[in-house]
Amino acid sequence: RIAHRVLHPSLPAAPFVDRASLLLSGSGPAATARLVPSQTFTHEILDYTREVEGLKDALYQVALEHPGDSDHSQWAISSVLACHLPQSTSESFTIHLDQNGNPISLDYFVGPIPHNGACPKKARKAAAQSSPVEFRPITNTTVALRSPSFPPLPQLRVPPPVTAEGKPVEPPKEKSFVEKYWMYIAIAL
């Protein structure tokens, strides 16, 4: 289950409400996931957008409820600035799985947002009229699964050869210039 809410430091914390059900099918690299939105999701997201209009630093939080864990303080939570919700047309969920294929964490992103992540500025005319925020419904939802992976192993050097006694093999002593080329010097003379 995926839940959501809006959180602002100056407002009392609202409880999480159902946003969608997460359906996983398959296992391993062939696993797929999809979200089935709750029946009230469209109305709730519109209410959230209106609720935070004009509030600075409000967060839209999405939480992954772990099976059998009703204590939301233990849920995996991802947040975005709530001011990005009205202009967002796409959202992305990345569900992280444990080695058994159970969801343990999530990342949530909305787009498009500016590169600096700042909230969009209101036009002066719109601010003077104080019209309600125009909400564009999210038309593209992407769900990706990430299984645990191990980092690449370090590249180790080949150990030096050792003798039967376990001591490193001594490389042969390098010859001097005269020892190497004495025959060529003798022919030249």
Coordinates of C-alpha atoms in Angstrom, one line a residue, residues 55-174:
L55 CA 2.3 28.0 2.0
K56 CA 6.0 28.0 1.7
D57 CA 8.0 24.8 2.5
A58 CA 5.0 22.5 2.4
L59 CA 5.9 18.9 1.5
Y60 CA 3.9 16.3 -0.4
Q61 CA 4.9 13.0 1.2
V62 CA 4.4 9.5 -0.3
A63 CA 4.9 6.6 2.1
L64 CA 5.4 2.8 1.5
E65 CA 3.5 0.8 4.1
H66 CA 5.4 -2.3 5.1
P67 CA 3.1 -5.4 5.3
G68 CA 1.8 -5.8 8.9
D69 CA 3.2 -2.5 10.1
S70 CA 0.5 0.1 10.8
D71 CA 2.9 2.4 12.6
H72 CA 3.6 5.1 10.0
S73 CA 6.8 6.2 11.8
Q74 CA 8.4 3.0 10.5
W75 CA 7.3 3.5 6.8
A76 CA 9.6 4.5 4.0
I77 CA 8.8 8.1 3.1
S78 CA 9.8 10.2 0.1
S79 CA 8.9 13.9 -0.2
V80 CA 8.7 16.6 -2.9
L81 CA 7.9 20.3 -2.5
A82 CA 4.1 20.6 -2.7
C83 CA 4.4 23.7 -4.8
H84 CA 5.4 21.5 -7.8
L85 CA 2.2 19.4 -7.8
P86 CA 0.0 21.8 -9.8
Q87 CA 2.4 22.0 -12.7
S88 CA 3.6 18.4 -12.7
T89 CA 2.5 16.2 -15.6
S90 CA 4.6 13.1 -14.7
E91 CA 5.7 11.2 -11.7
S92 CA 8.1 8.5 -11.0
F93 CA 8.2 5.8 -8.3
T94 CA 11.3 3.8 -7.7
I95 CA 10.6 0.8 -5.4
H96 CA 13.6 -0.7 -3.8
L97 CA 13.4 -4.5 -3.1
D98 CA 15.3 -6.6 -0.6
Q99 CA 17.0 -9.9 -1.5
N100 CA 13.6 -11.7 -1.1
G101 CA 11.8 -9.4 -3.5
N102 CA 9.8 -7.5 -0.8
P103 CA 9.5 -3.7 -1.1
I104 CA 11.6 -1.9 1.5
S105 CA 11.9 1.7 0.3
L106 CA 10.8 4.1 -2.3
D107 CA 11.9 7.2 -4.2
Y108 CA 9.3 9.6 -5.6
F109 CA 9.9 12.3 -8.2
V110 CA 7.6 14.7 -10.1
G111 CA 8.3 16.6 -13.3
P112 CA 8.9 18.9 -14.8
I113 CA 10.5 21.0 -12.2
P114 CA 13.2 23.7 -12.6
H115 CA 16.8 22.6 -12.4
N116 CA 17.3 24.6 -9.2
G117 CA 14.3 22.9 -7.6
A118 CA 12.7 26.3 -6.7
C119 CA 9.0 26.7 -6.5
P120 CA 7.5 28.4 -9.6
K121 CA 6.9 32.1 -9.2
K122 CA 3.4 33.5 -9.6
A123 CA 2.7 36.0 -12.3
R124 CA 1.9 39.5 -10.9
K125 CA -1.6 39.5 -12.5
A126 CA -2.4 36.1 -11.0
A127 CA -1.1 37.2 -7.6
A128 CA -3.3 40.3 -7.7
Q129 CA -6.4 38.4 -8.6
S130 CA -5.6 35.6 -6.1
S131 CA -7.3 33.0 -8.4
P132 CA -7.1 29.4 -7.4
V133 CA -4.2 27.3 -8.7
E134 CA -4.7 25.7 -12.0
F135 CA -4.2 22.0 -11.5
R136 CA -2.9 19.8 -14.3
P137 CA -3.6 16.1 -13.7
I138 CA -0.6 13.8 -13.7
T139 CA -0.7 12.0 -17.0
N140 CA 2.4 9.8 -16.9
T141 CA 3.2 7.5 -13.9
T142 CA 6.3 5.4 -14.1
V143 CA 7.0 2.6 -11.6
A144 CA 10.5 1.1 -11.6
L145 CA 11.9 -1.7 -9.4
R146 CA 15.4 -1.9 -8.1
S147 CA 16.9 -5.1 -6.7
P148 CA 19.9 -5.0 -4.4
S149 CA 23.2 -5.2 -6.3
F150 CA 26.7 -5.6 -5.2
P151 CA 29.5 -3.2 -6.2
P152 CA 32.1 -4.5 -8.6
L153 CA 35.0 -6.4 -7.0
P154 CA 38.3 -4.6 -6.8
Q155 CA 40.9 -5.4 -9.3
L156 CA 43.7 -7.1 -7.4
R157 CA 47.3 -7.4 -8.6
V158 CA 48.8 -10.9 -9.2
P159 CA 50.8 -11.9 -6.1
P160 CA 54.5 -12.2 -6.6
P161 CA 55.9 -15.8 -7.2
V162 CA 57.3 -17.5 -4.1
T163 CA 59.8 -20.3 -3.6
A164 CA 59.0 -23.6 -1.9
E165 CA 60.1 -22.1 1.4
G166 CA 57.5 -19.3 1.0
K167 CA 60.0 -16.5 0.3
P168 CA 59.6 -14.2 -2.8
V169 CA 61.6 -15.3 -5.8
E170 CA 64.5 -12.9 -6.3
P171 CA 64.5 -11.4 -9.8
P172 CA 67.8 -12.1 -11.8
K173 CA 70.5 -9.4 -11.3
E174 CA 70.5 -6.9 -14.2

